[in-house]
Amino acid sequence: LNALHGGFVFDDGSLITRHPAVHGPFRLGTVLTAPLIGDAPKTAIWRPATTLSLALDWRIGGGHPFWFHLVNLLTYAGITVLWTLLVRRLFRSLTLAMVAGFLFAAHPLHTEAVAWISGRGDLLAALFGLIALHLALADRSRLRPWSYVAVFLALASKETAAILPLLILYTLR
């Protein structure tokens, strides 16, 4: 919550304020094909879901850092709920799920990803990864194929989501 009134810092310039695809005229094709780092266009880092998220935030929040921080905080709250529900689903224990959810929410390891706007890729990868796990474990078989879409969105957010297919296979065994 302390970060809500913070400004743009460190990598936020390269990702947001100096990134023409984020704060310039909105063209979906440009946003989805732009490199993550806007002031270094020859970089090999490409995270279209993260760039799209930041571009949408720029437009919705009028370029004010408060909005970006709020979206990070709300995304983290959603991740915490999904994590708690996943623990409950896997271990069938409300008490364990609540303890795991509280520990996840309060753990200081997550501070940078939530407080720094540049942590958006981590948050989106976690959000879509947890959605993918929930969909893969769904009782309704019609929902399971949507887990592929969620895995794709997680990968389009940050490369660390590459572990998701193996994690889903392990969870389904």
PDB file of C-alpha atoms in Angstrom:
ATOM      1  CA  LEU A   1       0.000   0.000   0.000  1.00  0.00           C
ATOM      2  CA  ASN A   2       2.922   2.345   0.637  1.00  0.00           C
ATOM      3  CA  ALA A   3       3.814   2.245  -3.059  1.00  0.00           C
ATOM      4  CA  LEU A   4       0.455   3.606  -4.221  1.00  0.00           C
ATOM      5  CA  HIS A   5       1.654   7.185  -3.997  1.00  0.00           C
ATOM      6  CA  GLY A   6       5.110   6.486  -5.406  1.00  0.00           C
ATOM      7  CA  GLY A   7       6.282   7.760  -8.744  1.00  0.00           C
ATOM      8  CA  PHE A   8       8.018   6.202 -11.698  1.00  0.00           C
ATOM      9  CA  VAL A   9      11.451   4.852 -10.724  1.00  0.00           C
ATOM     10  CA  PHE A  10      14.378   2.928 -12.214  1.00  0.00           C
ATOM     11  CA  ASP A  11      13.227   0.786 -15.165  1.00  0.00           C
ATOM     12  CA  ASP A  12       9.875   2.549 -15.398  1.00  0.00           C
ATOM     13  CA  GLY A  13      11.375   5.082 -17.780  1.00  0.00           C
ATOM     14  CA  SER A  14      12.445   2.426 -20.278  1.00  0.00           C
ATOM     15  CA  LEU A  15       9.236   0.460 -19.869  1.00  0.00           C
ATOM     16  CA  ILE A  16       6.729   3.300 -19.726  1.00  0.00           C
ATOM     17  CA  THR A  17       7.626   6.984 -19.890  1.00  0.00           C
ATOM     18  CA  ARG A  18      10.202   6.685 -22.694  1.00  0.00           C
ATOM     19  CA  HIS A  19       8.459   3.808 -24.496  1.00  0.00           C
ATOM     20  CA  PRO A  20       6.684   5.075 -27.624  1.00  0.00           C
ATOM     21  CA  ALA A  21       4.429   2.006 -27.879  1.00  0.00           C
ATOM     22  CA  VAL A  22       3.223   2.524 -24.300  1.00  0.00           C
ATOM     23  CA  HIS A  23       2.590   6.274 -24.139  1.00  0.00           C
ATOM     24  CA  GLY A  24       2.419   7.131 -27.840  1.00  0.00           C
ATOM     25  CA  PRO A  25      -0.554   6.726 -30.167  1.00  0.00           C
ATOM     26  CA  PHE A  26      -2.265   3.413 -29.429  1.00  0.00           C
ATOM     27  CA  ARG A  27      -1.802   0.940 -32.234  1.00  0.00           C
ATOM     28  CA  LEU A  28      -2.405  -2.644 -31.132  1.00  0.00           C
ATOM     29  CA  GLY A  29      -0.021  -4.097 -33.708  1.00  0.00           C
ATOM     30  CA  THR A  30       2.757  -1.745 -32.613  1.00  0.00           C
ATOM     31  CA  VAL A  31       2.169  -2.500 -28.931  1.00  0.00           C
ATOM     32  CA  LEU A  32       2.179  -6.273 -29.461  1.00  0.00           C
ATOM     33  CA  THR A  33       5.334  -6.277 -31.584  1.00  0.00           C
ATOM     34  CA  ALA A  34       7.345  -3.692 -29.637  1.00  0.00           C
ATOM     35  CA  PRO A  35      10.273  -4.799 -27.499  1.00  0.00           C
ATOM     36  CA  LEU A  36       9.757  -4.560 -23.755  1.00  0.00           C
ATOM     37  CA  ILE A  37      12.391  -1.850 -23.362  1.00  0.00           C
ATOM     38  CA  GLY A  38      11.210   1.140 -25.348  1.00  0.00           C
ATOM     39  CA  ASP A  39      14.370   3.242 -25.363  1.00  0.00           C
ATOM     40  CA  ALA A  40      16.530   0.310 -26.513  1.00  0.00           C
ATOM     41  CA  PRO A  41      14.571  -1.009 -29.527  1.00  0.00           C
ATOM     42  CA  LYS A  42      17.215  -3.586 -30.484  1.00  0.00           C
ATOM     43  CA  THR A  43      16.836  -5.546 -27.260  1.00  0.00           C
ATOM     44  CA  ALA A  44      15.711  -9.126 -27.584  1.00  0.00           C
ATOM     45  CA  ILE A  45      13.226  -8.995 -24.720  1.00  0.00           C
ATOM     46  CA  TRP A  46       9.681  -9.281 -26.029  1.00  0.00           C
ATOM     47  CA  ARG A  47       6.772  -9.501 -23.605  1.00  0.00           C
ATOM     48  CA  PRO A  48       3.659  -8.437 -25.510  1.00  0.00           C
ATOM     49  CA  ALA A  49       1.159  -9.053 -22.692  1.00  0.00           C
ATOM     50  CA  THR A  50       3.216  -6.920 -20.315  1.00  0.00           C
ATOM     51  CA  THR A  51       3.660  -4.133 -22.862  1.00  0.00           C
ATOM     52  CA  LEU A  52      -0.071  -4.212 -23.665  1.00  0.00           C
ATOM     53  CA  SER A  53      -0.924  -4.033 -19.982  1.00  0.00           C
ATOM     54  CA  LEU A  54       1.307  -0.998 -19.486  1.00  0.00           C
ATOM     55  CA  ALA A  55      -0.057   0.703 -22.613  1.00  0.00           C
ATOM     56  CA  LEU A  56      -3.642   0.199 -21.422  1.00  0.00           C
ATOM     57  CA  ASP A  57      -2.709   1.515 -17.980  1.00  0.00           C
ATOM     58  CA  TRP A  58      -1.225   4.639 -19.560  1.00  0.00           C
ATOM     59  CA  ARG A  59      -4.504   5.365 -21.300  1.00  0.00           C
ATOM     60  CA  ILE A  60      -6.850   4.439 -18.448  1.00  0.00           C
ATOM     61  CA  GLY A  61      -4.838   6.147 -15.712  1.00  0.00           C
ATOM     62  CA  GLY A  62      -3.818   9.164 -17.755  1.00  0.00           C
ATOM     63  CA  GLY A  63      -0.126   8.354 -17.365  1.00  0.00           C
ATOM     64  CA  HIS A  64      -0.239   8.828 -13.587  1.00  0.00           C
ATOM     65  CA  PRO A  65       1.918   6.354 -11.630  1.00  0.00           C
ATOM     66  CA  PHE A  66      -0.824   5.881  -9.007  1.00  0.00           C
ATOM     67  CA  TRP A  67      -2.877   3.884 -11.513  1.00  0.00           C
ATOM     68  CA  PHE A  68       0.037   1.594 -12.382  1.00  0.00           C
ATOM     69  CA  HIS A  69       0.707   0.934  -8.696  1.00  0.00           C
ATOM     70  CA  LEU A  70      -2.988   0.294  -8.053  1.00  0.00           C
ATOM     71  CA  VAL A  71      -3.174  -2.228 -10.902  1.00  0.00           C
ATOM     72  CA  ASN A  72      -0.096  -4.023  -9.530  1.00  0.00           C
ATOM     73  CA  LEU A  73      -1.669  -4.158  -6.073  1.00  0.00           C
ATOM     74  CA  LEU A  74      -5.023  -5.432  -7.373  1.00  0.00           C
ATOM     75  CA  THR A  75      -3.270  -8.004  -9.568  1.00  0.00           C
ATOM     76  CA  TYR A  76      -1.336  -9.223  -6.523  1.00  0.00           C
ATOM     77  CA  ALA A  77      -4.587  -9.483  -4.553  1.00  0.00           C
ATOM     78  CA  GLY A  78      -6.036 -11.621  -7.354  1.00  0.00           C
ATOM     79  CA  ILE A  79      -2.914 -13.797  -7.379  1.00  0.00           C
ATOM     80  CA  THR A  80      -3.208 -14.275  -3.624  1.00  0.00           C
ATOM     81  CA  VAL A  81      -6.840 -15.377  -3.933  1.00  0.00           C
ATOM     82  CA  LEU A  82      -5.995 -17.784  -6.775  1.00  0.00           C
ATOM     83  CA  TRP A  83      -3.071 -19.197  -4.773  1.00  0.00           C
ATOM     84  CA  THR A  84      -5.290 -19.723  -1.731  1.00  0.00           C
ATOM     85  CA  LEU A  85      -7.948 -21.455  -3.853  1.00  0.00           C
ATOM     86  CA  LEU A  86      -5.308 -23.652  -5.508  1.00  0.00           C
ATOM     87  CA  VAL A  87      -3.952 -24.801  -2.145  1.00  0.00           C
ATOM     88  CA  ARG A  88      -7.488 -25.566  -1.012  1.00  0.00           C
ATOM     89  CA  ARG A  89      -8.188 -27.476  -4.231  1.00  0.00           C
ATOM     90  CA  LEU A  90      -4.981 -29.525  -4.029  1.00  0.00           C
ATOM     91  CA  PHE A  91      -4.979 -30.281  -0.291  1.00  0.00           C
ATOM     92  CA  ARG A  92      -8.704 -30.034   0.503  1.00  0.00           C
ATOM     93  CA  SER A  93      -8.034 -28.089   3.672  1.00  0.00           C
ATOM     94  CA  LEU A  94      -9.487 -24.660   4.310  1.00  0.00           C
ATOM     95  CA  THR A  95      -7.151 -24.070   7.254  1.00  0.00           C
ATOM     96  CA  LEU A  96      -4.053 -24.909   5.236  1.00  0.00           C
ATOM     97  CA  ALA A  97      -5.301 -22.766   2.350  1.00  0.00           C
ATOM     98  CA  MET A  98      -5.906 -19.769   4.610  1.00  0.00           C
ATOM     99  CA  VAL A  99      -2.484 -20.083   6.239  1.00  0.00           C
ATOM    100  CA  ALA A 100      -0.794 -20.496   2.841  1.00  0.00           C
ATOM    101  CA  GLY A 101      -2.728 -17.532   1.454  1.00  0.00           C
ATOM    102  CA  PHE A 102      -1.810 -15.319   4.389  1.00  0.00           C
ATOM    103  CA  LEU A 103       1.866 -16.292   4.212  1.00  0.00           C
ATOM    104  CA  PHE A 104       1.880 -15.700   0.453  1.00  0.00           C
ATOM    105  CA  ALA A 105       0.218 -12.292   0.810  1.00  0.00           C
ATOM    106  CA  ALA A 106       2.509 -11.123   3.602  1.00  0.00           C
ATOM    107  CA  HIS A 107       5.823 -12.529   2.358  1.00  0.00           C
ATOM    108  CA  PRO A 108       8.366  -9.762   1.755  1.00  0.00           C
ATOM    109  CA  LEU A 109       9.818 -11.590  -1.245  1.00  0.00           C
ATOM    110  CA  HIS A 110       6.954 -10.224  -3.349  1.00  0.00           C
ATOM    111  CA  THR A 111       7.573  -6.581  -2.441  1.00  0.00           C
ATOM    112  CA  GLU A 112       9.548  -5.627  -5.551  1.00  0.00           C
ATOM    113  CA  ALA A 113       7.116  -7.250  -7.970  1.00  0.00           C
ATOM    114  CA  VAL A 114       4.196  -5.391  -6.402  1.00  0.00           C
ATOM    115  CA  ALA A 115       5.735  -2.043  -5.412  1.00  0.00           C
ATOM    116  CA  TRP A 116       7.788  -1.519  -8.568  1.00  0.00           C
ATOM    117  CA  ILE A 117       5.733  -0.964 -11.693  1.00  0.00           C
ATOM    118  CA  SER A 118       8.427  -2.795 -13.640  1.00  0.00           C
ATOM    119  CA  GLY A 119       7.416  -5.962 -11.746  1.00  0.00           C
ATOM    120  CA  ARG A 120       4.254  -6.171 -13.858  1.00  0.00           C
ATOM    121  CA  GLY A 121       5.636  -9.032 -15.977  1.00  0.00           C
ATOM    122  CA  ASP A 122       6.157 -11.174 -12.874  1.00  0.00           C
ATOM    123  CA  LEU A 123       2.652 -10.435 -11.652  1.00  0.00           C
ATOM    124  CA  LEU A 124       0.996 -11.192 -14.976  1.00  0.00           C
ATOM    125  CA  ALA A 125       2.978 -14.407 -15.412  1.00  0.00           C
ATOM    126  CA  ALA A 126       1.893 -15.522 -11.933  1.00  0.00           C
ATOM    127  CA  LEU A 127      -1.725 -14.508 -12.519  1.00  0.00           C
ATOM    128  CA  PHE A 128      -2.049 -16.303 -15.851  1.00  0.00           C
ATOM    129  CA  GLY A 129      -0.041 -19.255 -14.542  1.00  0.00           C
ATOM    130  CA  LEU A 130      -2.429 -19.769 -11.645  1.00  0.00           C
ATOM    131  CA  ILE A 131      -5.398 -19.374 -13.974  1.00  0.00           C
ATOM    132  CA  ALA A 132      -3.841 -22.037 -16.224  1.00  0.00           C
ATOM    133  CA  LEU A 133      -3.471 -24.424 -13.284  1.00  0.00           C
ATOM    134  CA  HIS A 134      -7.061 -23.868 -12.184  1.00  0.00           C
ATOM    135  CA  LEU A 135      -8.346 -24.433 -15.714  1.00  0.00           C
ATOM    136  CA  ALA A 136      -6.222 -27.563 -16.173  1.00  0.00           C
ATOM    137  CA  LEU A 137      -7.658 -28.959 -12.927  1.00  0.00           C
ATOM    138  CA  ALA A 138     -11.233 -27.946 -13.752  1.00  0.00           C
ATOM    139  CA  ASP A 139     -13.984 -30.509 -13.268  1.00  0.00           C
ATOM    140  CA  ARG A 140     -15.573 -29.462 -16.542  1.00  0.00           C
ATOM    141  CA  SER A 141     -13.529 -30.817 -19.420  1.00  0.00           C
ATOM    142  CA  ARG A 142     -14.728 -27.952 -21.624  1.00  0.00           C
ATOM    143  CA  LEU A 143     -12.696 -25.510 -19.512  1.00  0.00           C
ATOM    144  CA  ARG A 144      -9.401 -27.419 -19.687  1.00  0.00           C
ATOM    145  CA  PRO A 145      -8.393 -26.330 -23.221  1.00  0.00           C
ATOM    146  CA  TRP A 146      -8.526 -22.725 -22.048  1.00  0.00           C
ATOM    147  CA  SER A 147      -5.503 -23.515 -19.894  1.00  0.00           C
ATOM    148  CA  TYR A 148      -3.441 -23.364 -23.120  1.00  0.00           C
ATOM    149  CA  VAL A 149      -4.559 -19.777 -23.639  1.00  0.00           C
ATOM    150  CA  ALA A 150      -3.621 -18.913 -20.064  1.00  0.00           C
ATOM    151  CA  VAL A 151      -0.190 -20.558 -20.504  1.00  0.00           C
ATOM    152  CA  PHE A 152       0.345 -18.520 -23.676  1.00  0.00           C
ATOM    153  CA  LEU A 153      -0.596 -15.295 -21.872  1.00  0.00           C
ATOM    154  CA  ALA A 154       1.747 -16.173 -19.001  1.00  0.00           C
ATOM    155  CA  LEU A 155       4.578 -16.765 -21.475  1.00  0.00           C
ATOM    156  CA  ALA A 156       3.720 -13.493 -23.227  1.00  0.00           C
ATOM    157  CA  SER A 157       4.111 -11.786 -19.853  1.00  0.00           C
ATOM    158  CA  LYS A 158       7.478 -13.206 -18.792  1.00  0.00           C
ATOM    159  CA  GLU A 159       9.732 -16.045 -19.915  1.00  0.00           C
ATOM    160  CA  THR A 160       9.846 -17.640 -16.465  1.00  0.00           C
ATOM    161  CA  ALA A 161       6.380 -19.040 -17.211  1.00  0.00           C
ATOM    162  CA  ALA A 162       8.071 -21.613 -19.466  1.00  0.00           C
ATOM    163  CA  ILE A 163       7.912 -24.036 -16.531  1.00  0.00           C
ATOM    164  CA  LEU A 164       4.090 -23.998 -16.591  1.00  0.00           C
ATOM    165  CA  PRO A 165       3.505 -26.931 -18.983  1.00  0.00           C
ATOM    166  CA  LEU A 166       5.680 -29.183 -16.805  1.00  0.00           C
ATOM    167  CA  LEU A 167       3.997 -27.919 -13.648  1.00  0.00           C
ATOM    168  CA  ILE A 168       0.569 -28.624 -15.111  1.00  0.00           C
ATOM    169  CA  LEU A 169       1.621 -32.121 -16.177  1.00  0.00           C
ATOM    170  CA  TYR A 170       3.010 -32.801 -12.704  1.00  0.00           C
ATOM    171  CA  THR A 171      -0.150 -31.476 -11.031  1.00  0.00           C
ATOM    172  CA  LEU A 172      -2.394 -33.630 -13.230  1.00  0.00           C
ATOM    173  CA  ARG A 173      -0.555 -36.885 -12.552  1.00  0.00           C
TER     174      ARG A 173
END
